[in-house]
Short mmCIF file of C-alpha atoms and ligand atoms in Angstrom, two decimals:
data_model
loop_
_atom_site.label_atom_id
_atom_site.label_comp_id
_atom_site.label_asym_id
_atom_site.label_seq_id
_atom_site.Cartn_x
_atom_site.Cartn_y
_atom_site.Cartn_z
CA UNK A 1 -0.01 0.01 -0.33
CA UNK A 2 1.31 3.59 -0.81
CA UNK A 3 -0.38 6.50 -1.10
CA UNK A 4 0.46 7.16 -4.74
CA UNK A 5 -2.11 4.44 -5.63
CA UNK A 6 -4.73 6.95 -4.75
CA UNK A 7 -5.61 9.15 -7.40
CA UNK A 8 -5.35 13.08 -6.92
CA UNK A 9 -8.29 13.43 -9.80
CA UNK A 10 -11.55 11.95 -9.23
CA UNK A 11 -12.93 9.02 -11.54
CA UNK A 12 -15.55 8.72 -14.14
CA UNK A 13 -17.18 5.78 -14.46
CA UNK A 14 -16.38 3.80 -17.95
CA UNK A 15 -19.47 3.71 -20.33
CA UNK A 16 -21.92 1.31 -19.12
CA UNK A 17 -19.72 0.66 -15.71
CA UNK A 18 -22.13 -0.64 -12.82
CA UNK A 19 -21.95 0.76 -9.53
CA UNK A 20 -18.57 0.01 -8.16
CA UNK A 21 -17.58 -1.74 -4.30
CA UNK A 22 -16.23 1.58 -3.55
CA UNK A 23 -19.60 3.46 -3.82
CA UNK A 24 -21.60 0.56 -2.72
CA UNK A 25 -19.38 0.94 0.38
CA UNK A 26 -19.79 4.75 1.08
CA UNK A 27 -24.06 4.18 0.00
CA UNK A 28 -24.41 1.60 3.29
CA UNK A 29 -23.05 3.56 5.16
CA UNK A 30 -24.30 7.14 3.59
CA UNK A 31 -28.07 6.90 3.75
CA UNK A 32 -30.82 9.04 2.16
CA UNK A 33 -34.40 10.21 3.06
CA UNK A 34 -36.71 7.64 2.25
CA UNK A 35 -38.92 9.50 -0.47
CA UNK A 36 -42.12 8.58 2.01
CA UNK A 37 -40.44 10.35 4.56
CA UNK A 38 -41.17 13.76 2.58
CA UNK A 39 -44.76 13.64 4.42
CA UNK A 40 -43.39 14.96 7.32
CA UNK A 41 -42.69 18.96 7.59
CA UNK A 42 -39.69 18.28 10.02
CA UNK A 43 -37.90 15.02 9.24
CA UNK A 44 -37.85 12.42 11.85
CA UNK A 45 -35.05 11.34 14.03
CA UNK A 46 -32.81 8.57 11.89
CA UNK A 47 -34.67 9.72 8.38
CA UNK A 48 -32.82 12.61 7.54
CA UNK A 49 -29.98 11.67 5.22
CA UNK A 50 -26.66 11.42 6.25
CA UNK A 51 -22.95 12.24 4.82
CA UNK A 52 -19.70 11.67 6.57
CA UNK A 53 -16.48 11.74 4.61
CA UNK A 54 -14.27 9.94 6.93
CA UNK A 55 -15.48 8.22 10.36
CA UNK A 56 -17.51 9.66 12.96
CA UNK A 57 -15.29 11.21 15.73
CA UNK A 58 -15.47 9.80 19.33
CA UNK A 59 -16.58 13.04 21.36
CA UNK A 60 -17.38 13.66 24.59
CA UNK A 61 -19.65 17.07 25.45
CA UNK A 62 -18.50 16.98 28.80
CA UNK A 63 -15.07 17.92 27.45
CA UNK A 64 -15.75 19.24 24.47
CA UNK A 65 -14.14 22.77 23.54
CA UNK A 66 -14.87 24.96 20.78
CA UNK A 67 -12.32 27.88 19.62
CA UNK A 68 -12.87 30.94 18.23
CA UNK A 69 -9.47 32.41 17.58
CA UNK A 70 -7.09 33.90 14.77
CA UNK A 71 -7.80 37.56 13.27
CA UNK A 72 -9.96 38.65 16.41
CA UNK A 73 -9.84 41.32 19.28
CA UNK A 74 -10.01 38.56 22.21
CA UNK A 75 -9.86 35.10 21.57
CA UNK A 76 -12.36 32.83 22.80
CA UNK A 77 -12.44 28.89 24.21
CA UNK A 78 -15.79 27.57 24.86
CA UNK A 79 -17.74 24.53 26.83
CA UNK A 80 -20.67 22.94 25.95
CA UNK A 81 -22.33 24.82 29.48
CA UNK A 82 -20.49 28.60 28.65
CA UNK A 83 -21.89 28.11 25.08
CA UNK A 84 -25.80 27.75 26.09
CA UNK A 85 -24.66 30.78 28.19
CA UNK A 86 -24.06 32.44 24.72
CA UNK A 87 -28.12 32.29 23.68
CA UNK A 88 -30.18 29.82 22.27
CA UNK A 89 -32.27 30.05 18.67
CA UNK A 90 -33.99 27.35 16.60
CA UNK A 91 -33.59 27.22 13.01
CA UNK A 92 -36.12 25.14 10.25
CA UNK A 93 -33.44 24.42 8.09
CA UNK A 94 -33.70 22.16 4.82
CA UNK A 95 -30.04 20.47 4.07
CA UNK A 96 -29.23 18.46 0.81
CA UNK A 97 -25.49 17.26 -0.33
CA UNK A 98 -24.81 18.94 -3.27
CA UNK A 99 -23.54 15.52 -4.56
CA UNK A 100 -27.38 14.84 -4.43
CA UNK A 101 -28.82 13.40 -8.01
CA UNK A 102 -24.59 12.11 -9.21
CA UNK A 103 -25.33 8.83 -9.59
CA UNK A 104 -27.82 9.75 -12.46
CA UNK A 105 -24.93 12.13 -14.46
CA UNK A 106 -23.67 10.46 -17.48
CA UNK A 107 -20.93 9.57 -17.41
CA UNK A 108 -20.98 8.87 -13.73
CA UNK A 109 -18.46 10.69 -11.61
CA UNK A 110 -17.13 8.37 -8.67
CA UNK A 111 -18.23 9.12 -5.78
CA UNK A 112 -21.49 8.77 -3.28
CA UNK A 113 -23.82 7.43 -5.37
CA UNK A 114 -26.58 9.30 -4.80
CA UNK A 115 -30.05 9.34 -7.05
CA UNK A 116 -32.13 12.15 -5.44
CA UNK A 117 -32.80 11.03 -1.51
CA UNK A 118 -30.01 13.19 -0.05
CA UNK A 119 -32.00 16.07 1.86
CA UNK A 120 -33.80 16.73 4.97
CA UNK A 121 -35.10 19.24 7.49
CA UNK A 122 -34.51 19.26 10.60
CA UNK A 123 -34.98 22.31 13.58
CA UNK A 124 -31.44 23.18 14.76
CA UNK A 125 -31.17 24.77 18.05
CA UNK A 126 -27.84 26.53 18.99
CA UNK A 127 -26.11 30.30 19.26
CA UNK A 128 -26.41 32.42 16.40
CA UNK A 129 -22.82 32.32 14.25
CA UNK A 130 -22.51 35.93 14.21
CA UNK A 131 -22.86 36.54 17.83
CA UNK A 132 -19.84 34.54 18.65
CA UNK A 133 -17.97 36.20 16.32
CA UNK A 134 -18.76 39.31 17.43
CA UNK A 135 -18.24 38.38 21.21
CA UNK A 136 -14.36 37.72 19.78
CA UNK A 137 -14.32 40.78 17.51
CA UNK A 138 -14.02 40.64 14.26
CA UNK A 139 -10.32 42.33 12.61
CA UNK A 140 -10.43 44.26 10.50
CA UNK A 141 -7.69 42.10 8.43
CA UNK A 142 -9.84 39.26 8.87
CA UNK A 143 -11.56 37.58 5.02
CA UNK A 144 -12.24 33.98 5.55
CA UNK A 145 -13.89 32.45 8.48
CA UNK A 146 -12.23 28.45 8.66
CA UNK A 147 -14.51 25.81 10.27
CA UNK A 148 -13.11 22.54 11.81
CA UNK A 149 -14.12 19.47 12.45
CA UNK A 150 -13.03 16.49 14.66
CA UNK A 151 -12.54 14.08 12.08
CA UNK A 152 -9.77 13.47 9.99
CA UNK A 153 -8.72 11.57 6.86
CA UNK A 154 -7.41 10.85 3.46
CA UNK A 155 -9.69 12.15 0.17
CA UNK A 156 -7.24 11.78 -2.73
CA UNK A 157 -3.90 11.35 -1.53
CA UNK A 158 -4.42 14.50 0.82
CA UNK A 159 -4.60 14.00 5.00
CA UNK A 160 -6.57 16.69 6.30
CA UNK A 161 -9.14 17.62 9.16
CA UNK A 162 -12.50 18.01 7.64
CA UNK A 163 -12.51 21.74 6.52
CA UNK A 164 -14.48 24.40 5.09
CA UNK A 165 -13.91 28.06 4.67
CA UNK A 166 -16.63 31.11 4.11
CA UNK A 167 -16.03 34.68 4.04
CA UNK A 168 -16.83 36.72 6.49
CA UNK A 169 -20.15 38.54 5.09
CA UNK A 170 -21.00 35.04 4.00
CA UNK A 171 -20.99 33.95 8.05
CA UNK A 172 -22.24 36.72 9.37
CA UNK A 173 -25.20 37.16 6.76
CA UNK A 174 -26.37 33.73 6.00
CA UNK A 175 -28.35 33.24 9.45
CA UNK A 176 -25.49 30.48 10.25
CA UNK A 177 -26.36 28.35 14.07
CA UNK A 178 -23.77 27.13 16.05
CA UNK A 179 -26.18 24.03 17.05
CA UNK A 180 -26.17 21.32 19.69
CA UNK A 181 -29.86 20.39 19.15
CA UNK A 182 -31.70 18.45 16.72
CA UNK A 183 -35.21 18.10 16.60
CA UNK A 184 -35.35 19.33 20.55
CA UNK A 185 -32.59 16.55 21.19
CA UNK A 186 -28.90 16.39 21.41
CA UNK A 187 -27.50 15.80 17.99
CA UNK A 188 -26.68 12.11 17.00
CA UNK A 189 -23.28 11.10 16.72
CA UNK A 190 -23.31 11.00 12.91
CA UNK A 191 -24.99 14.58 12.64
CA UNK A 192 -22.06 16.13 14.30
CA UNK A 193 -22.53 15.72 18.26
CA UNK A 194 -22.06 17.66 20.21
CA UNK A 195 -21.61 20.74 18.08
CA UNK A 196 -21.93 21.42 14.24
CA UNK A 197 -22.82 24.77 12.21
CA UNK A 198 -25.64 24.89 10.26
CA UNK A 199 -25.64 27.10 6.96
CA UNK A 200 -29.05 27.94 5.79
CA UNK A 201 -29.62 27.82 1.85
CA UNK A 202 -26.02 26.11 1.23
CA UNK A 203 -25.33 22.70 0.44
CA UNK A 204 -24.12 20.46 3.27
CA UNK A 205 -20.90 20.17 3.17
CA UNK A 206 -20.47 24.10 4.23
CA UNK A 207 -22.23 22.78 7.46
CA UNK A 208 -19.41 21.64 9.66
CA UNK A 209 -19.75 18.40 11.54
CA UNK A 210 -18.28 17.88 15.45
CA UNK A 211 -17.10 21.73 15.39
CA UNK A 212 -13.88 22.39 17.01
CA UNK A 213 -12.49 25.36 15.69
CA UNK A 214 -13.44 28.52 14.28
CA UNK A 215 -10.38 30.67 13.16
CA UNK A 216 -10.58 34.27 11.32
CA UNK A 217 -7.48 34.10 8.79
CA UNK A 218 -6.10 36.93 6.60
CA UNK A 219 -5.97 35.71 3.59
CA UNK A 220 -8.70 33.66 1.26
CA UNK A 221 -8.94 29.59 2.48
CA UNK A 222 -7.45 27.42 0.05
CA UNK A 223 -8.17 24.67 1.95
CA UNK A 224 -9.07 21.17 -0.02
CA UNK A 225 -12.92 21.31 0.56
CA UNK A 226 -13.14 24.58 -1.27
CA UNK A 227 -10.22 24.31 -3.67
CA UNK A 228 -10.14 21.19 -4.81
CA UNK A 229 -13.70 19.41 -3.94
CA UNK A 230 -16.71 21.30 -3.84
CA UNK A 231 -15.82 22.93 -7.68
CA UNK A 232 -17.79 22.92 -11.05
CA UNK A 233 -15.56 21.69 -13.52
CA UNK A 234 -15.92 20.40 -16.97
CA UNK A 235 -12.48 18.64 -16.98
CA UNK A 236 -9.90 17.87 -13.84
CA UNK A 237 -7.60 20.51 -14.50
CA UNK A 238 -9.53 23.22 -14.29
CA UNK A 239 -9.71 25.86 -11.11
CA UNK A 240 -13.86 25.61 -11.21
CA UNK A 241 -16.09 27.71 -10.01
CA UNK A 242 -17.54 26.99 -5.90
CA UNK A 243 -20.04 24.88 -5.27
CA UNK A 244 -22.22 27.21 -2.80
CA UNK A 245 -26.24 27.55 -2.52
CA UNK A 246 -28.54 24.69 -3.41
CA UNK A 247 -30.44 24.71 -6.88
CA UNK A 248 -33.88 24.26 -6.67
CA UNK A 249 -35.31 21.33 -6.54
CA UNK A 250 -39.09 19.40 -6.03
CA UNK A 251 -39.88 15.93 -5.29
CA UNK A 252 -43.18 13.82 -5.17
CA UNK A 253 -43.81 10.96 -2.80
CA UNK A 254 -44.14 8.47 -5.06
CA UNK A 255 -48.06 7.46 -4.84
CA UNK A 256 -49.34 4.35 -4.37
CA UNK A 257 -47.85 1.31 -3.25
CA UNK A 258 -43.90 0.25 -4.91
CA UNK A 259 -42.65 -2.61 -6.31
CA UNK A 260 -39.88 -4.18 -4.10
CA UNK A 261 -36.65 -4.07 -6.30
CA UNK A 262 -37.83 -1.34 -9.41
CA UNK A 263 -39.68 1.00 -7.16
CA UNK A 264 -42.17 1.37 -9.61
CA UNK A 265 -45.52 2.29 -8.09
CA UNK A 266 -49.04 0.86 -8.16
CA UNK A 267 -52.19 2.79 -8.00
CA UNK A 268 -55.64 1.73 -8.28
CA UNK A 269 -57.80 4.01 -10.58
CA UNK A 270 -59.20 7.14 -9.62
CA UNK A 271 -58.71 10.75 -7.66
CA UNK A 272 -54.92 10.45 -6.26
CA UNK A 273 -54.19 13.72 -4.47
CA UNK A 274 -50.21 14.00 -4.95
CA UNK A 275 -48.21 15.59 -2.53
CA UNK A 276 -44.51 16.73 -2.59
CA UNK A 277 -42.01 19.61 -0.95
CA UNK A 278 -40.02 21.70 -2.97
CA UNK A 279 -36.96 23.70 -2.11
CA UNK A 280 -34.54 26.55 -3.21
CA UNK A 281 -31.01 27.94 -1.28
CA UNK A 282 -31.83 30.87 -3.46
CA UNK A 283 -34.98 32.66 -2.93
CA UNK A 284 -38.14 31.18 -1.71
CA UNK A 285 -40.35 28.99 -3.85
CA UNK A 286 -42.87 30.12 -5.75
CA UNK A 287 -44.18 27.80 -7.79
CA UNK A 288 -44.27 24.23 -8.53
CA UNK A 289 -45.45 22.62 -11.88
CA UNK A 290 -46.81 18.36 -12.03
CA UNK A 291 -46.94 16.57 -15.10
CA UNK A 292 -48.72 13.20 -15.18
CA UNK A 293 -47.19 12.70 -18.95
CA UNK A 294 -43.57 12.66 -18.93
CA UNK A 295 -43.33 16.34 -19.29
CA UNK A 296 -45.82 16.74 -21.92
CA UNK A 297 -48.46 18.90 -20.34
CA UNK A 298 -47.65 21.08 -16.91
CA UNK A 299 -49.78 21.73 -14.40
CA UNK A 300 -49.54 24.26 -11.58
CA UNK A 301 -49.54 22.76 -7.82
CA UNK A 302 -51.06 24.15 -4.91
CA UNK A 303 -48.51 25.82 -2.56
CA UNK A 304 -48.92 25.08 1.01
CA UNK A 305 -48.59 28.25 3.04
CA UNK A 306 -45.19 29.48 2.87
CA UNK A 307 -43.12 28.59 5.88
CA UNK A 308 -39.84 30.26 6.69
CA UNK A 309 -37.65 30.51 3.64
CA UNK A 310 -34.89 28.30 4.97
CA UNK A 311 -36.91 25.28 4.36
CA UNK A 312 -38.91 23.16 2.06
CA UNK A 313 -42.39 24.28 0.63
CA UNK A 314 -45.32 21.45 0.49
CA UNK A 315 -47.52 21.38 -2.53
CA UNK A 316 -50.12 18.68 -4.08
CA UNK A 317 -51.81 18.18 -7.06
CA UNK A 318 -55.08 16.47 -7.67
CA UNK A 319 -54.68 13.52 -10.40
CA UNK A 320 -57.38 11.82 -11.77
CA UNK A 321 -55.56 8.76 -12.60
CA UNK A 322 -56.63 6.17 -15.61
CA UNK A 323 -56.25 3.00 -15.87
CA UNK A 324 -52.29 2.20 -17.99
CA UNK A 325 -48.73 3.69 -17.54
CA UNK A 326 -47.87 6.84 -16.49
CA UNK A 327 -45.05 8.87 -15.80
CA UNK A 328 -45.00 11.48 -13.20
CA UNK A 329 -42.76 14.60 -13.24
CA UNK A 330 -42.50 17.71 -11.30
CA UNK A 331 -39.99 20.77 -11.59
CA UNK A 332 -39.86 23.74 -9.11
CA UNK A 333 -39.33 27.40 -9.58
CA UNK A 334 -37.88 30.41 -6.89
CA UNK A 335 -38.72 33.77 -6.45
CA UNK A 336 -34.82 34.29 -8.17
CA UNK A 337 -36.77 33.34 -11.49
CA UNK A 338 -34.40 29.77 -11.12
CA UNK A 339 -36.54 26.99 -12.82
CA UNK A 340 -35.13 23.54 -12.07
CA UNK A 341 -34.50 22.05 -15.46
CA UNK A 342 -35.29 18.67 -16.73
CA UNK A 343 -32.14 17.61 -17.58
CA UNK A 344 -29.15 19.42 -15.17
CA UNK A 345 -25.83 19.79 -17.02
CA UNK A 346 -23.37 17.73 -16.45
CA UNK A 347 -20.17 18.23 -14.41
CA UNK A 348 -17.17 16.62 -13.23
CA UNK A 349 -17.65 16.06 -9.62
CA UNK A 350 -21.35 15.16 -9.71
CA UNK A 351 -22.79 18.55 -7.83
CA UNK A 352 -26.21 19.97 -7.99
CA UNK A 353 -27.90 17.49 -10.39
CA UNK A 354 -31.40 18.90 -10.05
CA UNK A 355 -32.72 16.83 -12.89
CA UNK A 356 -36.41 16.56 -12.54
CA UNK A 357 -37.43 13.16 -10.75
CA UNK A 358 -39.38 10.73 -12.40
CA UNK A 359 -42.00 7.99 -11.15
CA UNK A 360 -43.35 5.47 -13.10
CA UNK A 361 -46.81 4.73 -11.99
CA UNK A 362 -49.26 1.66 -13.36
CA UNK A 363 -52.91 2.80 -12.89
CA UNK A 364 -54.71 -0.69 -11.61
CA UNK A 365 -58.28 -1.18 -13.07
CA UNK A 366 -60.81 -1.26 -10.15
CA UNK A 367 -61.50 -4.90 -9.26
N1 MTE B 401 -17.05 17.41 9.81
C1 MTE B 401 -17.64 17.10 8.73
N2 MTE B 401 -18.43 18.56 9.00
C2 MTE B 401 -19.10 17.43 7.55
C3 MTE B 401 -19.53 16.49 6.85
C4 MTE B 401 -17.94 15.96 6.95
O1 MTE B 401 -17.52 14.68 6.70
N3 MTE B 401 -17.04 16.00 8.72
N4 MTE B 401 -19.94 16.31 5.60
C5 MTE B 401 -20.35 17.55 4.72
C6 MTE B 401 -21.38 17.12 3.68
S1 MTE B 401 -20.82 17.14 2.32
C7 MTE B 401 -22.87 17.21 3.81
S2 MTE B 401 -23.78 17.03 2.69
C8 MTE B 401 -23.61 17.68 5.50
C9 MTE B 401 -24.19 16.23 5.76
O2 MTE B 401 -24.97 16.42 7.12
P1 MTE B 401 -25.78 15.00 7.75
O3 MTE B 401 -25.25 14.25 7.89
O4 MTE B 401 -26.05 15.92 9.26
O5 MTE B 401 -27.02 15.40 6.66
O6 MTE B 401 -22.48 17.44 6.54
C10 MTE B 401 -21.48 18.23 6.44
N5 MTE B 401 -20.42 18.54 7.17
MO1 MO B 402 -22.39 16.71 0.78
#
């Protein structure tokens, strides 16, 4: 074994190459939301998607420390009890992995092979990040804020702690929280126990789990997860464009009942209320369209009352299901004018593939 065997570049699947053992191993560790769990406004514990690059680190809330230092007037260090005394706020946030949809791209980037289920909504309780930064006093020379988790590993030959950087203004303005609770209970180990960052509107990679350090630096952060990993590229030697906010997406709760293997659906003929949820990290959802004929005709869905702007919005559409085979599909619009595409453009990392969901349904004759 030598480190040289780990390619510095991600690999693309060969034409027709099936899911590899490496991808299967990742898929078994990192699970998505079962689509029927989209019925819950707040995703119940255990059904929210999980993505962990390395291992879930050992952690003890009683001895955990979070430091805030670097370009600050007053470096700070908190235990959990001290941090709780800094304030308490609960935010309902929809998180989605930037790699969601990757496995459907052609050619397929070899990595965590999400289909479309890497999403969830939770209520995160903690202290606003902006309050912590202001308590430490942001110096004029501060450019970026670096968040470091307690997990450690190798990625494409580079040994690292999991780290992500944000600009000072992103860190102050996005409504981020440093959270110790998920849905009113201590964070589960896989979601960052005892402390994590939650960055509303951003793809999940920005929400650093097992958070142990916040460092302000006087230059742009060039760590692996910002400068190498999460970038839109067509070719591996490009610098690429940073992956940031969540592109709009709508998902239907698959109606009726499934076939075990194919997940194709069986629905008795008659009136069926199709339901689902839509979200965007750029702006609130203002329209969702449903098609029951594979995208030939589109119909406006009825939107549920708008919640906060940081979490998904429910929608429904009454369908008169006639016997035969149908392909259901759905697409979201947001107030920034973004429209979810039927086919999203390809990129080498397989990021932000928000191509429209398609569900094959067999409507059965009444008995
Ligand atoms: N420390 C650390 N934070 C992390 C990760 C990680 O591997 N290590 N994965 C990131 C990615 S890629 C995603 S999509 C989200 C997933 O958060 P969840 O597992 O709570 O849904 O966590 C992010 N934060
Ligand atoms: Mo992710």
